[in-house]
Amino acid sequence: MTDRRSHTTRINRVIDHIDAHLAEPLGLNALATVAHFSPWHFHRVFQAFTGETLADRVRRRRLEVAANRPLASPRTSTLRIALEVGIGSAEAFTRAFKAHFGVTPSAWRRGAARTWIERQREQLSKIHQADRKANQAAMNGFLEDSELWPRRRFQGKRGTAMDVTIRTLPETRVAYMRHVGPYGSSSITRLWQLFAAWCDARGLMKPRRMMFGISHDSPDLTAPEQCRYDACVQVDPSFVAEDEAGVQIISGGRYACASFTGPPSEINGAWMRFYCEWLPDSRYQADDRSSLEVYDTDFSIDPDTGAFTCALCIPIRPL
DNA sequence: CATACAACCCGCCAAA
DNA sequence: GTTTTGGCGGGTTGTA
């Protein structure tokens, strides 16, 4: 139990390291070094913690990133894509890809991706359906329990046309607690509740700080149970990671930002509209950095509806 | 926490 | 020319 928590930071560091160094060799020995475990012990701990083997994890991430790429730039060869994500040959790529997604990379490009994505979205909406009550309950619990957030009533202004601005966000050091599971579910509300208490105990709530929600995975490609979400608070360089929470750097750079106002149950729909309606018609494409929810220092919650305002930010580069 | 061993997978050559 | 499949040796991985 406490064992599990003391390992959380080290395992998460490895997981983040994998994503940040996909193109490089990621063998057991190298990653065990990152985690400060002996290779043998590390293998066991990692598997117990994540449910998948280290090599499986590395391969899965490489394939997911690769699968995302040809959608944006169909011109680059599959070999090049394979090399960019750290798979050493076209043959290995084809085989691994087919084993994971059920189709060859070229078939994926010619439309198979669509059906995969639709299946993912169906799956997720079923999860949301089943989770509706729990989500409501979590929100109520959150509102009753927490005096940490300022209250403010929002007038009934529903989101109509989303206005999007391109912003350059600074690199930001944050402390975070991670949840792995379907996006938009009640667990994430509970994560924030937990995280707010954790922050408050360390004086990170009283003078308000920038806070962030990070979505590391694309819910269209990654299985719902494997999607990572981090609740984050900005911290000074002197702040060190503690058991339950790690420290990471949010990449700066260009983001497309849309304002969202509403209860947590609606944020997933807003993300979908942003990605499906705005992004394809824009002059930008998403890059490999993670999507962010940005909660400004004037953050507040409507005590009746649970509505709040935040910015949804997609990392972008020009087409 | 270590060793030892079998299975698996990557990387390479060839070819459809 | 690019992508996929098959076969194969050898290194890595997973587990007893």
CSV table of C-alpha atoms (C1' of nucleotides) in Angstrom, one decimal:
chain,number,residue,atom,x,y,z
A,1,MET,CA,0.0,0.0,0.0
A,2,THR,CA,2.5,2.6,1.1
A,3,ASP,CA,4.8,0.5,-1.1
A,4,ARG,CA,2.7,1.3,-4.1
A,5,ARG,CA,2.7,5.0,-3.3
A,6,SER,CA,6.4,5.2,-2.8
A,7,HIS,CA,6.9,3.7,-6.2
A,8,THR,CA,4.4,5.9,-8.0
A,9,THR,CA,6.8,8.8,-8.7
A,10,ARG,CA,9.5,6.6,-10.0
A,11,ILE,CA,7.3,4.6,-12.3
A,12,ASN,CA,5.7,7.7,-13.6
A,13,ARG,CA,9.1,9.2,-14.3
A,14,VAL,CA,9.9,6.2,-16.4
A,15,ILE,CA,6.5,6.4,-18.2
A,16,ASP,CA,7.1,10.1,-19.0
A,17,HIS,CA,10.7,9.3,-20.0
A,18,ILE,CA,9.5,6.8,-22.5
A,19,ASP,CA,7.2,9.3,-24.2
A,20,ALA,CA,9.9,11.9,-24.3
A,21,HIS,CA,12.6,9.6,-25.8
A,22,LEU,CA,10.5,7.4,-28.1
A,23,ALA,CA,13.1,7.6,-30.9
A,24,GLU,CA,15.9,6.4,-28.8
A,25,PRO,CA,16.6,2.8,-27.7
A,26,LEU,CA,14.5,2.0,-24.6
A,27,GLY,CA,15.7,-1.3,-23.2
A,28,LEU,CA,15.0,-2.7,-19.9
A,29,ASN,CA,18.5,-1.9,-18.5
A,30,ALA,CA,18.3,1.8,-19.6
A,31,LEU,CA,14.9,2.3,-18.1
A,32,ALA,CA,15.7,0.5,-14.9
A,33,THR,CA,18.5,3.0,-14.5
A,34,VAL,CA,16.0,5.9,-14.9
A,35,ALA,CA,13.9,4.4,-12.1
A,36,HIS,CA,16.8,3.5,-9.9
A,37,PHE,CA,15.8,-0.1,-9.7
A,38,SER,CA,17.7,-3.2,-10.5
A,39,PRO,CA,16.5,-4.5,-13.9
A,40,TRP,CA,14.9,-7.6,-12.5
A,41,HIS,CA,13.0,-5.9,-9.7
A,42,PHE,CA,12.0,-3.0,-12.0
A,43,HIS,CA,10.4,-5.4,-14.4
A,44,ARG,CA,8.2,-6.9,-11.7
A,45,VAL,CA,7.3,-3.5,-10.2
A,46,PHE,CA,6.4,-2.0,-13.5
A,47,GLN,CA,4.2,-4.9,-14.5
A,48,ALA,CA,2.4,-4.9,-11.2
A,49,PHE,CA,1.9,-1.2,-11.3
A,50,THR,CA,0.8,-0.7,-14.9
A,51,GLY,CA,-0.6,-4.1,-15.8
A,52,GLU,CA,1.6,-4.3,-18.9
A,53,THR,CA,5.1,-5.3,-19.5
A,54,LEU,CA,7.8,-2.7,-20.0
A,55,ALA,CA,8.5,-3.8,-23.6
A,56,ASP,CA,4.8,-3.9,-24.3
A,57,ARG,CA,4.4,-0.4,-23.0
A,58,VAL,CA,7.3,1.0,-25.1
A,59,ARG,CA,6.0,-0.7,-28.3
A,60,ARG,CA,2.4,0.4,-27.6
A,61,ARG,CA,3.4,4.0,-27.2
A,62,ARG,CA,5.5,3.9,-30.4
A,63,LEU,CA,2.7,2.5,-32.4
A,64,GLU,CA,0.1,5.0,-31.0
A,65,VAL,CA,2.3,7.9,-31.8
A,66,ALA,CA,3.0,6.5,-35.3
A,67,ALA,CA,-0.7,5.8,-35.9
A,68,ASN,CA,-1.4,9.5,-35.2
A,69,ARG,CA,1.2,10.7,-37.6
A,70,PRO,CA,0.1,9.7,-41.1
A,71,LEU,CA,-3.3,11.2,-40.4
A,72,ALA,CA,-1.7,14.6,-40.3
A,73,SER,CA,1.0,14.1,-43.0
A,74,PRO,CA,0.1,11.3,-45.4
A,75,ARG,CA,3.0,12.1,-47.6
A,76,THR,CA,5.8,10.7,-45.4
A,77,SER,CA,6.7,7.1,-45.9
A,78,THR,CA,5.9,4.5,-43.3
A,79,LEU,CA,9.5,3.7,-43.0
A,80,ARG,CA,10.3,7.3,-42.0
A,81,ILE,CA,7.5,7.2,-39.5
A,82,ALA,CA,8.8,4.0,-38.1
A,83,LEU,CA,12.3,5.4,-37.6
A,84,GLU,CA,10.9,8.5,-36.1
A,85,VAL,CA,9.2,6.6,-33.3
A,86,GLY,CA,12.1,4.3,-32.7
A,87,ILE,CA,11.1,1.2,-34.6
A,88,GLY,CA,14.2,0.2,-36.5
A,89,SER,CA,12.8,-1.2,-39.7
A,90,ALA,CA,9.8,-1.1,-42.0
A,91,GLU,CA,9.2,-4.9,-41.5
A,92,ALA,CA,9.1,-4.7,-37.7
A,93,PHE,CA,6.8,-1.7,-38.0
A,94,THR,CA,4.3,-3.5,-40.3
A,95,ARG,CA,4.2,-6.5,-38.1
A,96,ALA,CA,3.9,-4.8,-34.8
A,97,PHE,CA,1.3,-2.4,-36.2
A,98,LYS,CA,-0.8,-5.1,-37.6
A,99,ALA,CA,-0.6,-7.0,-34.3
A,100,HIS,CA,-1.8,-4.0,-32.4
A,101,PHE,CA,-4.3,-2.3,-34.7
A,102,GLY,CA,-5.4,-5.3,-36.7
A,103,VAL,CA,-4.5,-3.7,-40.1
A,104,THR,CA,-1.4,-2.8,-41.9
A,105,PRO,CA,-0.1,0.8,-41.9
A,106,SER,CA,-1.2,1.4,-45.5
A,107,ALA,CA,-4.7,0.1,-44.8
A,108,TRP,CA,-4.8,2.4,-41.8
A,109,ARG,CA,-4.1,5.3,-44.0
A,110,ARG,CA,-6.7,4.4,-46.5
A,111,GLY,CA,-9.6,4.6,-44.1
A,112,ALA,CA,-9.2,1.8,-41.5
A,113,ALA,CA,-8.2,4.5,-39.0
A,114,ARG,CA,-11.7,6.0,-39.2
A,115,THR,CA,-13.4,2.8,-38.1
A,116,TRP,CA,-11.0,2.3,-35.3
A,117,ILE,CA,-11.6,5.8,-34.1
A,118,GLU,CA,-15.4,5.4,-34.3
A,119,ARG,CA,-15.1,2.2,-32.3
A,120,GLN,CA,-13.1,4.1,-29.7
A,121,ARG,CA,-15.6,6.9,-29.4
A,122,GLU,CA,-18.5,4.5,-29.1
A,123,GLN,CA,-16.7,2.7,-26.4
A,124,LEU,CA,-16.1,5.9,-24.5
A,125,SER,CA,-19.6,7.2,-24.8
A,126,LYS,CA,-20.9,3.9,-23.4
A,127,ILE,CA,-18.5,4.4,-20.5
A,128,HIS,CA,-19.8,7.9,-20.0
A,129,GLN,CA,-23.4,6.6,-20.1
A,130,ALA,CA,-22.7,4.1,-17.3
A,131,ASP,CA,-20.8,6.7,-15.4
A,132,ARG,CA,-23.3,9.5,-15.5
A,133,LYS,CA,-24.7,9.1,-12.0
A,134,ALA,CA,-21.3,8.6,-10.4
A,135,ASN,CA,-20.1,11.7,-12.2
A,136,GLN,CA,-23.0,13.8,-10.8
A,137,ALA,CA,-22.4,12.4,-7.3
A,138,ALA,CA,-18.7,13.1,-7.5
A,139,MET,CA,-19.4,16.7,-8.5
A,140,ASN,CA,-21.8,17.1,-5.6
A,141,GLY,CA,-19.3,15.7,-3.2
A,142,PHE,CA,-16.7,17.9,-4.6
A,143,LEU,CA,-18.8,21.0,-4.1
A,144,GLU,CA,-19.9,20.1,-0.6
A,145,ASP,CA,-16.6,19.0,0.6
A,146,SER,CA,-14.3,21.6,-0.7
A,147,GLU,CA,-14.1,25.2,0.4
A,148,LEU,CA,-10.9,25.6,-1.4
A,149,TRP,CA,-12.3,27.1,-4.6
A,150,PRO,CA,-14.0,30.5,-4.8
A,151,ARG,CA,-17.7,30.4,-5.6
A,152,ARG,CA,-19.3,32.4,-8.3
A,153,ARG,CA,-22.6,32.1,-10.2
A,154,PHE,CA,-22.4,31.9,-13.9
A,155,GLN,CA,-25.1,33.4,-16.0
A,156,GLY,CA,-26.6,31.0,-18.3
A,157,LYS,CA,-24.3,31.7,-21.2
A,158,ARG,CA,-23.9,28.5,-23.1
A,159,GLY,CA,-21.0,27.9,-25.5
A,160,THR,CA,-22.1,28.8,-29.0
A,161,ALA,CA,-19.4,29.3,-31.6
A,162,MET,CA,-16.1,28.7,-30.1
A,163,ASP,CA,-13.6,31.5,-30.4
A,164,VAL,CA,-10.1,30.3,-30.7
A,165,THR,CA,-6.9,32.2,-30.1
A,166,ILE,CA,-3.4,31.1,-30.8
A,167,ARG,CA,-1.2,31.6,-27.8
A,168,THR,CA,2.3,31.0,-26.8
A,169,LEU,CA,2.5,29.3,-23.4
A,170,PRO,CA,5.6,29.4,-21.3
A,171,GLU,CA,7.4,26.3,-20.2
A,172,THR,CA,5.9,25.5,-16.8
A,173,ARG,CA,7.1,23.4,-13.9
A,174,VAL,CA,4.3,21.7,-12.1
A,175,ALA,CA,3.6,19.1,-9.4
A,176,TYR,CA,1.0,16.6,-10.5
A,177,MET,CA,-1.1,13.7,-9.5
A,178,ARG,CA,-2.0,11.2,-12.2
A,179,HIS,CA,-5.1,9.3,-13.0
A,180,VAL,CA,-5.2,6.5,-15.5
A,181,GLY,CA,-8.6,5.8,-16.9
A,182,PRO,CA,-11.3,7.0,-19.3
A,183,TYR,CA,-11.3,10.8,-19.9
A,184,GLY,CA,-14.4,12.6,-18.7
A,185,SER,CA,-15.2,10.1,-16.0
A,186,SER,CA,-16.1,10.7,-12.4
A,187,SER,CA,-12.6,9.5,-11.3
A,188,ILE,CA,-11.1,12.7,-12.7
A,189,THR,CA,-13.4,14.8,-10.6
A,190,ARG,CA,-12.3,12.8,-7.6
A,191,LEU,CA,-8.7,13.2,-8.6
A,192,TRP,CA,-9.1,17.0,-8.5
A,193,GLN,CA,-10.7,16.7,-5.1
A,194,LEU,CA,-7.8,14.7,-3.8
A,195,PHE,CA,-5.3,16.9,-5.5
A,196,ALA,CA,-6.8,20.1,-4.1
A,197,ALA,CA,-6.5,18.8,-0.6
A,198,TRP,CA,-2.9,17.8,-1.3
A,199,CYS,CA,-2.1,21.3,-2.6
A,200,ASP,CA,-3.9,22.9,0.3
A,201,ALA,CA,-1.8,21.0,2.8
A,202,ARG,CA,1.3,22.4,1.2
A,203,GLY,CA,0.1,26.0,0.9
A,204,LEU,CA,-0.3,25.8,-2.9
A,205,MET,CA,-3.9,26.8,-2.8
A,206,LYS,CA,-4.1,30.0,-0.7
A,207,PRO,CA,-2.2,32.4,-3.0
A,208,ARG,CA,-3.8,31.1,-6.2
A,209,ARG,CA,-1.6,29.5,-8.8
A,210,MET,CA,-2.0,28.4,-12.3
A,211,MET,CA,-3.4,24.9,-12.5
A,212,PHE,CA,-3.5,22.5,-15.4
A,213,GLY,CA,-5.1,19.3,-16.5
A,214,ILE,CA,-2.9,17.3,-18.9
A,215,SER,CA,-4.2,14.7,-21.4
A,216,HIS,CA,-1.2,12.7,-22.4
A,217,ASP,CA,-3.1,10.3,-24.7
A,218,SER,CA,-5.4,10.6,-27.6
A,219,PRO,CA,-8.6,9.0,-26.6
A,220,ASP,CA,-9.2,8.1,-30.3
A,221,LEU,CA,-6.1,5.8,-30.3
A,222,THR,CA,-5.4,4.7,-26.7
A,223,ALA,CA,-7.7,2.4,-24.9
A,224,PRO,CA,-9.9,4.3,-22.3
A,225,GLU,CA,-8.4,2.4,-19.4
A,226,GLN,CA,-4.9,3.4,-20.4
A,227,CYS,CA,-5.4,7.1,-20.9
A,228,ARG,CA,-3.3,9.3,-18.6
A,229,TYR,CA,-4.7,12.5,-17.0
A,230,ASP,CA,-2.6,14.7,-14.7
A,231,ALA,CA,-4.0,17.3,-12.3
A,232,CYS,CA,-1.2,19.9,-12.0
A,233,VAL,CA,-0.3,23.0,-10.0
A,234,GLN,CA,2.5,25.3,-10.9
A,235,VAL,CA,5.5,25.1,-8.5
A,236,ASP,CA,8.8,26.8,-8.0
A,237,PRO,CA,12.1,25.2,-9.0
A,238,SER,CA,12.8,24.5,-5.3
A,239,PHE,CA,9.8,22.2,-5.0
A,240,VAL,CA,10.7,18.5,-4.9
A,241,ALA,CA,8.5,15.6,-5.8
A,242,GLU,CA,6.8,13.8,-2.9
A,243,ASP,CA,5.4,10.3,-2.8
A,244,GLU,CA,1.9,10.8,-4.2
A,245,ALA,CA,2.9,13.6,-6.6
A,246,GLY,CA,5.6,13.9,-9.1
A,247,VAL,CA,7.1,16.9,-10.8
A,248,GLN,CA,7.1,17.5,-14.5
A,249,ILE,CA,7.6,20.3,-17.1
A,250,ILE,CA,4.8,21.3,-19.3
A,251,SER,CA,6.3,22.1,-22.7
A,252,GLY,CA,5.9,25.7,-23.8
A,253,GLY,CA,5.2,26.9,-27.3
A,254,ARG,CA,2.2,27.5,-29.6
A,255,TYR,CA,-1.2,26.3,-28.6
A,256,ALA,CA,-4.7,26.8,-30.0
A,257,CYS,CA,-6.8,27.9,-27.0
A,258,ALA,CA,-10.6,27.8,-26.7
A,259,SER,CA,-12.5,29.0,-23.7
A,260,PHE,CA,-14.9,26.5,-22.1
A,261,THR,CA,-17.6,27.3,-19.6
A,262,GLY,CA,-19.7,24.5,-18.1
A,263,PRO,CA,-19.9,21.6,-15.7
A,264,PRO,CA,-17.3,18.9,-15.9
A,265,SER,CA,-19.7,16.5,-17.6
A,266,GLU,CA,-19.6,18.8,-20.6
A,267,ILE,CA,-15.9,19.3,-21.0
A,268,ASN,CA,-15.4,16.1,-23.0
A,269,GLY,CA,-17.9,17.2,-25.6
A,270,ALA,CA,-16.2,20.5,-25.8
A,271,TRP,CA,-12.9,18.8,-26.5
A,272,MET,CA,-14.5,16.7,-29.2
A,273,ARG,CA,-15.9,19.7,-30.9
A,274,PHE,CA,-12.6,21.5,-30.7
A,275,TYR,CA,-10.7,18.6,-32.2
A,276,CYS,CA,-13.3,17.5,-34.8
A,277,GLU,CA,-14.8,20.8,-35.9
A,278,TRP,CA,-12.2,23.5,-35.4
A,279,LEU,CA,-8.9,21.8,-35.9
A,280,PRO,CA,-9.5,20.2,-39.3
A,281,ASP,CA,-10.6,23.5,-40.8
A,282,SER,CA,-7.7,25.4,-39.3
A,283,ARG,CA,-4.3,26.1,-40.8
A,284,TYR,CA,-2.7,24.0,-38.1
A,285,GLN,CA,-2.1,20.4,-37.1
A,286,ALA,CA,-1.7,19.0,-33.6
A,287,ASP,CA,1.9,18.0,-32.7
A,288,ASP,CA,3.3,15.5,-30.2
A,289,ARG,CA,3.0,17.6,-27.1
A,290,SER,CA,0.0,17.0,-24.8
A,291,SER,CA,-3.3,18.8,-24.7
A,292,LEU,CA,-3.9,21.1,-21.7
A,293,GLU,CA,-6.8,22.4,-19.7
A,294,VAL,CA,-5.6,25.7,-18.2
A,295,TYR,CA,-7.2,26.9,-15.0
A,296,ASP,CA,-6.4,30.5,-14.4
A,297,THR,CA,-5.7,32.1,-11.0
A,298,ASP,CA,-9.2,33.6,-11.0
A,299,PHE,CA,-10.7,30.1,-11.2
A,300,SER,CA,-14.1,29.8,-9.6
A,301,ILE,CA,-17.0,27.3,-9.4
A,302,ASP,CA,-20.7,27.8,-9.6
A,303,PRO,CA,-22.1,26.3,-6.4
A,304,ASP,CA,-25.3,25.2,-8.0
A,305,THR,CA,-24.3,23.7,-11.3
A,306,GLY,CA,-20.6,23.0,-10.8
A,307,ALA,CA,-19.8,25.0,-13.8
A,308,PHE,CA,-16.4,26.6,-14.2
A,309,THR,CA,-14.3,28.3,-16.9
A,310,CYS,CA,-11.0,27.1,-18.3
A,311,ALA,CA,-9.1,27.2,-21.5
A,312,LEU,CA,-8.8,24.1,-23.7
A,313,CYS,CA,-5.4,24.2,-25.4
A,314,ILE,CA,-4.2,22.0,-28.3
A,315,PRO,CA,-0.5,22.1,-29.1
A,316,ILE,CA,-0.1,23.1,-32.7
A,317,ARG,CA,2.3,23.6,-35.5
A,318,PRO,CA,1.5,25.1,-39.0
A,319,LEU,CA,0.4,22.6,-41.6
B,1,DC,C1',17.2,-10.2,-5.4
B,2,DA,C1',19.8,-13.9,-9.2
B,3,DT,C1',20.2,-17.4,-12.4
B,4,DA,C1',18.8,-19.9,-16.1
B,5,DC,C1',16.2,-21.1,-19.9
B,6,DA,C1',12.4,-20.9,-23.5
B,7,DA,C1',9.7,-17.9,-26.1
B,8,DC,C1',9.4,-14.0,-28.5
B,9,DC,C1',10.5,-10.3,-31.4
B,10,DC,C1',13.6,-7.4,-33.9
B,11,DG,C1',16.5,-6.7,-37.7
B,12,DC,C1',18.1,-8.5,-42.1
B,13,DC,C1',17.7,-10.8,-46.8
B,14,DA,C1',14.7,-12.0,-50.3
B,15,DA,C1',10.6,-11.8,-52.9
B,16,DA,C1',5.8,-11.0,-54.1
C,1,DG,C1',9.6,2.5,-55.7
C,2,DT,C1',7.0,1.3,-51.5
C,3,DT,C1',4.8,-1.9,-48.7
C,4,DT,C1',4.0,-6.4,-47.0
C,5,DT,C1',5.1,-11.3,-46.1
C,6,DG,C1',8.1,-15.3,-45.2
C,7,DG,C1',12.1,-17.3,-43.3
C,8,DC,C1',15.9,-17.2,-40.2
C,9,DG,C1',19.7,-16.1,-36.7
C,10,DG,C1',20.7,-14.0,-32.5
C,11,DG,C1',19.7,-11.0,-28.9
C,12,DT,C1',16.2,-9.5,-25.5
C,13,DT,C1',12.5,-10.5,-22.6
C,14,DG,C1',9.4,-12.9,-19.4
C,15,DT,C1',9.0,-16.2,-16.0
C,16,DA,C1',10.0,-20.4,-13.4
